């Protein structure tokens, strides 16, 4: 059972518990889906799915998603909306997560160089929370400096890793675009991280702390693309692990915690092979955005004649329609379809029934 060695069996977990869960995932050949959440509604959909499938889950906010949590009407010229939204979202998740009786990793995603003030603000909140509760507000953060030179990437991440643990870093470039990081026109060779880079990251960061993971590029992209346009090579991850093991003299066949970014649209076989090479986390976003839409879309199309006015529908011109246009009704339909898609991911990644 995945929670057997965890000090906290449900709710948001941090530090050693996150590390133990990742090692358990590698040993039992499953990965934990990381779900981008932007509201209490998407949080609920994700937590319900994990509870019903008896699985751990990672809930993460991107810079744009965090700003949305605060409200689109809030200025964000200094990342104030993104900081406030991330902190608010984190407190909300911490408040409700234990109700679902599953372990939850609370994470932030894709912090590019220009967004580092967002990370600084969140880490200020981490430190304040630590002073009061003995643990950081967030389980982990991710720095995405894949647009920068490798040395800058590693040294900047190392600086932040010294400040707060655990810290998560992505290395390499992922094609497509997310929150302003656009690598669609890069040479395809740049989508494949080299084993020497993975070892260099591992050597530098492991000297500081064991609490880090690496998102190595193996042709993965963000978004869903036409079949044939994306060529994934998850077998490269096995070569990365073997190289790190050889260079470090580790007895562990999977010395690095690896992350699969751009998971939407990939085949189950690609997921399984990546997981076999030590991937412990798979990002899902695009598929879930569409899944959330479908529930609301289908409801609106089905109930069209009941939501065109507050009063009057096919059952009578004086019939009230409140029970049809109440947001709790149609938003819930989006939660149901998103939750179903999260459950599908939990099955695909072998996360289901690990609790």
PDB file of C-alpha atoms in Angstrom, residues 192-355:
ATOM      1  CA  UNK A 192      15.558  15.358 -26.590  1.00  0.00           C
ATOM      2  CA  UNK A 193      17.577  15.963 -23.429  1.00  0.00           C
ATOM      3  CA  UNK A 194      21.044  14.413 -23.431  1.00  0.00           C
ATOM      4  CA  UNK A 195      22.115  11.932 -20.707  1.00  0.00           C
ATOM      5  CA  UNK A 196      25.118  14.100 -19.859  1.00  0.00           C
ATOM      6  CA  UNK A 197      22.757  16.960 -19.019  1.00  0.00           C
ATOM      7  CA  UNK A 198      20.662  14.717 -16.791  1.00  0.00           C
ATOM      8  CA  UNK A 199      23.762  13.566 -14.936  1.00  0.00           C
ATOM      9  CA  UNK A 200      25.003  17.150 -14.547  1.00  0.00           C
ATOM     10  CA  UNK A 201      21.660  18.160 -13.043  1.00  0.00           C
ATOM     11  CA  UNK A 202      21.602  15.141 -10.770  1.00  0.00           C
ATOM     12  CA  UNK A 203      25.182  15.689  -9.572  1.00  0.00           C
ATOM     13  CA  UNK A 204      24.604  19.367  -8.802  1.00  0.00           C
ATOM     14  CA  UNK A 205      21.233  19.074  -7.101  1.00  0.00           C
ATOM     15  CA  UNK A 206      21.867  15.854  -5.175  1.00  0.00           C
ATOM     16  CA  UNK A 207      24.782  17.580  -3.458  1.00  0.00           C
ATOM     17  CA  UNK A 208      22.199  19.987  -2.007  1.00  0.00           C
ATOM     18  CA  UNK A 209      19.190  17.775  -1.343  1.00  0.00           C
ATOM     19  CA  UNK A 210      17.559  14.506  -2.451  1.00  0.00           C
ATOM     20  CA  UNK A 211      14.264  16.331  -2.977  1.00  0.00           C
ATOM     21  CA  UNK A 212      14.197  17.031  -6.698  1.00  0.00           C
ATOM     22  CA  UNK A 213      12.865  15.542  -9.908  1.00  0.00           C
ATOM     23  CA  UNK A 214      13.805  16.084 -13.520  1.00  0.00           C
ATOM     24  CA  UNK A 215      11.569  16.571 -16.558  1.00  0.00           C
ATOM     25  CA  UNK A 216      13.731  15.271 -19.370  1.00  0.00           C
ATOM     26  CA  UNK A 217      12.605  15.958 -22.907  1.00  0.00           C
ATOM     27  CA  UNK A 218      12.085  12.852 -25.039  1.00  0.00           C
ATOM     28  CA  UNK A 219      10.092  14.457 -27.839  1.00  0.00           C
ATOM     29  CA  UNK A 220       7.125  15.335 -25.653  1.00  0.00           C
ATOM     30  CA  UNK A 221       5.066  18.471 -26.267  1.00  0.00           C
ATOM     31  CA  UNK A 222       2.259  20.385 -24.635  1.00  0.00           C
ATOM     32  CA  UNK A 223      -1.201  20.104 -26.143  1.00  0.00           C
ATOM     33  CA  UNK A 224      -2.744  17.471 -28.401  1.00  0.00           C
ATOM     34  CA  UNK A 225      -1.295  17.225 -31.897  1.00  0.00           C
ATOM     35  CA  UNK A 226      -2.276  15.327 -35.030  1.00  0.00           C
ATOM     36  CA  UNK A 227      -1.052  11.698 -34.914  1.00  0.00           C
ATOM     37  CA  UNK A 228       2.382  11.352 -36.484  1.00  0.00           C
ATOM     38  CA  UNK A 229       3.440  14.936 -35.753  1.00  0.00           C
ATOM     39  CA  UNK A 230       4.954  14.037 -32.398  1.00  0.00           C
ATOM     40  CA  UNK A 231       7.628  11.341 -32.081  1.00  0.00           C
ATOM     41  CA  UNK A 232       8.127  10.231 -28.517  1.00  0.00           C
ATOM     42  CA  UNK A 233      11.157   8.167 -27.537  1.00  0.00           C
ATOM     43  CA  UNK A 234      10.571   7.108 -23.919  1.00  0.00           C
ATOM     44  CA  UNK A 235      13.335   4.529 -24.267  1.00  0.00           C
ATOM     45  CA  UNK A 236      15.765   7.461 -23.941  1.00  0.00           C
ATOM     46  CA  UNK A 237      14.719   7.779 -20.293  1.00  0.00           C
ATOM     47  CA  UNK A 238      16.120   4.321 -19.614  1.00  0.00           C
ATOM     48  CA  UNK A 239      19.443   5.424 -21.086  1.00  0.00           C
ATOM     49  CA  UNK A 240      19.413   8.489 -18.829  1.00  0.00           C
ATOM     50  CA  UNK A 241      18.888   6.344 -15.748  1.00  0.00           C
ATOM     51  CA  UNK A 242      21.630   3.928 -16.789  1.00  0.00           C
ATOM     52  CA  UNK A 243      24.074   6.802 -17.384  1.00  0.00           C
ATOM     53  CA  UNK A 244      23.355   8.408 -13.999  1.00  0.00           C
ATOM     54  CA  UNK A 245      23.705   5.010 -12.293  1.00  0.00           C
ATOM     55  CA  UNK A 246      27.035   4.385 -14.018  1.00  0.00           C
ATOM     56  CA  UNK A 247      28.441   7.822 -13.236  1.00  0.00           C
ATOM     57  CA  UNK A 248      27.325   7.871  -9.602  1.00  0.00           C
ATOM     58  CA  UNK A 249      27.948   4.214  -8.792  1.00  0.00           C
ATOM     59  CA  UNK A 250      24.410   3.966  -7.479  1.00  0.00           C
ATOM     60  CA  UNK A 251      22.944   0.540  -6.707  1.00  0.00           C
ATOM     61  CA  UNK A 252      19.528   1.884  -7.740  1.00  0.00           C
ATOM     62  CA  UNK A 253      18.527   1.155 -11.337  1.00  0.00           C
ATOM     63  CA  UNK A 254      16.376   4.302 -11.274  1.00  0.00           C
ATOM     64  CA  UNK A 255      18.410   6.878  -9.362  1.00  0.00           C
ATOM     65  CA  UNK A 256      16.484   9.870 -10.752  1.00  0.00           C
ATOM     66  CA  UNK A 257      12.841  10.850 -10.301  1.00  0.00           C
ATOM     67  CA  UNK A 258      11.685  11.635 -13.835  1.00  0.00           C
ATOM     68  CA  UNK A 259       8.673  13.625 -14.997  1.00  0.00           C
ATOM     69  CA  UNK A 260       6.607  13.237 -18.186  1.00  0.00           C
ATOM     70  CA  UNK A 261       5.487  16.661 -19.384  1.00  0.00           C
ATOM     71  CA  UNK A 262       3.037  17.117 -22.233  1.00  0.00           C
ATOM     72  CA  UNK A 263       1.150  13.920 -21.424  1.00  0.00           C
ATOM     73  CA  UNK A 264      -2.155  14.746 -23.110  1.00  0.00           C
ATOM     74  CA  UNK A 265      -2.739  12.776 -26.301  1.00  0.00           C
ATOM     75  CA  UNK A 266      -0.023  10.175 -25.660  1.00  0.00           C
ATOM     76  CA  UNK A 267      -0.749   6.464 -25.984  1.00  0.00           C
ATOM     77  CA  UNK A 268      -1.018   4.128 -23.008  1.00  0.00           C
ATOM     78  CA  UNK A 269       1.964   2.171 -24.328  1.00  0.00           C
ATOM     79  CA  UNK A 270       4.068   5.358 -24.281  1.00  0.00           C
ATOM     80  CA  UNK A 271       2.990   6.083 -20.726  1.00  0.00           C
ATOM     81  CA  UNK A 272       3.803   2.553 -19.574  1.00  0.00           C
ATOM     82  CA  UNK A 273       7.244   2.540 -21.159  1.00  0.00           C
ATOM     83  CA  UNK A 274       8.095   5.930 -19.658  1.00  0.00           C
ATOM     84  CA  UNK A 275       6.906   4.765 -16.237  1.00  0.00           C
ATOM     85  CA  UNK A 276       9.054   1.631 -16.530  1.00  0.00           C
ATOM     86  CA  UNK A 277      12.087   3.932 -16.730  1.00  0.00           C
ATOM     87  CA  UNK A 278      11.354   5.739 -13.478  1.00  0.00           C
ATOM     88  CA  UNK A 279       8.814   8.398 -14.416  1.00  0.00           C
ATOM     89  CA  UNK A 280       6.849   9.162 -11.243  1.00  0.00           C
ATOM     90  CA  UNK A 281       4.735  12.082 -12.435  1.00  0.00           C
ATOM     91  CA  UNK A 282       2.771  12.695 -15.640  1.00  0.00           C
ATOM     92  CA  UNK A 283       1.285  16.092 -16.448  1.00  0.00           C
ATOM     93  CA  UNK A 284      -2.282  16.171 -17.721  1.00  0.00           C
ATOM     94  CA  UNK A 285      -3.985  19.396 -18.720  1.00  0.00           C
ATOM     95  CA  UNK A 286      -5.239  19.732 -22.295  1.00  0.00           C
ATOM     96  CA  UNK A 287      -7.295  16.530 -22.231  1.00  0.00           C
ATOM     97  CA  UNK A 288      -8.856  17.595 -18.947  1.00  0.00           C
ATOM     98  CA  UNK A 289      -9.752  21.063 -20.175  1.00  0.00           C
ATOM     99  CA  UNK A 290     -11.650  19.488 -23.030  1.00  0.00           C
ATOM    100  CA  UNK A 291     -13.258  16.905 -20.756  1.00  0.00           C
ATOM    101  CA  UNK A 292     -14.515  19.648 -18.443  1.00  0.00           C
ATOM    102  CA  UNK A 293     -16.031  21.470 -21.406  1.00  0.00           C
ATOM    103  CA  UNK A 294     -17.877  18.431 -22.728  1.00  0.00           C
ATOM    104  CA  UNK A 295     -20.028  18.023 -19.643  1.00  0.00           C
ATOM    105  CA  UNK A 296     -21.142  21.653 -19.716  1.00  0.00           C
ATOM    106  CA  UNK A 297     -21.492  21.683 -23.502  1.00  0.00           C
ATOM    107  CA  UNK A 298     -23.698  18.610 -23.553  1.00  0.00           C
ATOM    108  CA  UNK A 299     -25.829  19.899 -20.714  1.00  0.00           C
ATOM    109  CA  UNK A 300     -26.410  23.242 -22.448  1.00  0.00           C
ATOM    110  CA  UNK A 301     -27.310  21.558 -25.727  1.00  0.00           C
ATOM    111  CA  UNK A 302     -29.654  19.119 -24.011  1.00  0.00           C
ATOM    112  CA  UNK A 303     -31.335  21.760 -21.836  1.00  0.00           C
ATOM    113  CA  UNK A 304     -31.251  24.599 -24.349  1.00  0.00           C
ATOM    114  CA  UNK A 305     -35.014  25.217 -24.194  1.00  0.00           C
ATOM    115  CA  UNK A 306     -34.864  25.409 -20.387  1.00  0.00           C
ATOM    116  CA  UNK A 307     -32.111  28.038 -20.113  1.00  0.00           C
ATOM    117  CA  UNK A 308     -33.169  30.660 -22.653  1.00  0.00           C
ATOM    118  CA  UNK A 309     -35.115  32.594 -20.012  1.00  0.00           C
ATOM    119  CA  UNK A 310     -35.692  32.543 -16.280  1.00  0.00           C
ATOM    120  CA  UNK A 311     -39.333  31.556 -16.744  1.00  0.00           C
ATOM    121  CA  UNK A 312     -40.973  29.548 -19.505  1.00  0.00           C
ATOM    122  CA  UNK A 313     -39.934  26.246 -21.085  1.00  0.00           C
ATOM    123  CA  UNK A 314     -41.498  23.410 -23.127  1.00  0.00           C
ATOM    124  CA  UNK A 315     -43.468  22.323 -20.046  1.00  0.00           C
ATOM    125  CA  UNK A 316     -45.272  25.667 -19.790  1.00  0.00           C
ATOM    126  CA  UNK A 317     -44.782  29.382 -20.279  1.00  0.00           C
ATOM    127  CA  UNK A 318     -45.035  29.983 -16.526  1.00  0.00           C
ATOM    128  CA  UNK A 319     -42.623  27.222 -15.496  1.00  0.00           C
ATOM    129  CA  UNK A 320     -39.509  28.493 -13.629  1.00  0.00           C
ATOM    130  CA  UNK A 321     -36.060  27.462 -14.904  1.00  0.00           C
ATOM    131  CA  UNK A 322     -33.898  28.129 -11.853  1.00  0.00           C
ATOM    132  CA  UNK A 323     -33.109  24.463 -11.302  1.00  0.00           C
ATOM    133  CA  UNK A 324     -31.666  24.354 -14.827  1.00  0.00           C
ATOM    134  CA  UNK A 325     -29.583  27.555 -14.897  1.00  0.00           C
ATOM    135  CA  UNK A 326     -28.269  27.392 -11.328  1.00  0.00           C
ATOM    136  CA  UNK A 327     -24.451  27.249 -11.803  1.00  0.00           C
ATOM    137  CA  UNK A 328     -24.249  24.415  -9.290  1.00  0.00           C
ATOM    138  CA  UNK A 329     -26.126  22.280 -11.807  1.00  0.00           C
ATOM    139  CA  UNK A 330     -24.239  22.895 -15.025  1.00  0.00           C
ATOM    140  CA  UNK A 331     -20.808  23.410 -13.467  1.00  0.00           C
ATOM    141  CA  UNK A 332     -21.280  20.053 -11.773  1.00  0.00           C
ATOM    142  CA  UNK A 333     -21.707  18.431 -15.180  1.00  0.00           C
ATOM    143  CA  UNK A 334     -18.224  19.681 -16.125  1.00  0.00           C
ATOM    144  CA  UNK A 335     -16.815  18.285 -12.900  1.00  0.00           C
ATOM    145  CA  UNK A 336     -18.284  14.875 -13.664  1.00  0.00           C
ATOM    146  CA  UNK A 337     -16.757  14.600 -17.130  1.00  0.00           C
ATOM    147  CA  UNK A 338     -13.396  15.961 -15.997  1.00  0.00           C
ATOM    148  CA  UNK A 339     -13.382  13.519 -13.084  1.00  0.00           C
ATOM    149  CA  UNK A 340     -14.068  10.633 -15.449  1.00  0.00           C
ATOM    150  CA  UNK A 341     -11.069  11.642 -17.587  1.00  0.00           C
ATOM    151  CA  UNK A 342      -8.823  11.908 -14.518  1.00  0.00           C
ATOM    152  CA  UNK A 343      -9.917   8.399 -13.540  1.00  0.00           C
ATOM    153  CA  UNK A 344      -8.926   7.194 -17.004  1.00  0.00           C
ATOM    154  CA  UNK A 345      -5.445   8.622 -16.438  1.00  0.00           C
ATOM    155  CA  UNK A 346      -5.202   6.962 -13.051  1.00  0.00           C
ATOM    156  CA  UNK A 347      -5.897   3.605 -14.705  1.00  0.00           C
ATOM    157  CA  UNK A 348      -3.488   4.264 -17.596  1.00  0.00           C
ATOM    158  CA  UNK A 349      -0.641   5.194 -15.236  1.00  0.00           C
ATOM    159  CA  UNK A 350      -1.296   2.210 -12.904  1.00  0.00           C
ATOM    160  CA  UNK A 351      -2.064   4.651 -10.077  1.00  0.00           C
ATOM    161  CA  UNK A 352      -5.520   3.222  -9.400  1.00  0.00           C
ATOM    162  CA  UNK A 353      -5.870   0.899  -6.380  1.00  0.00           C
ATOM    163  CA  UNK A 354      -2.462   1.791  -4.968  1.00  0.00           C
ATOM    164  CA  UNK A 355      -4.030   2.885  -1.659  1.00  0.00           C
TER     165      UNK A 355
END
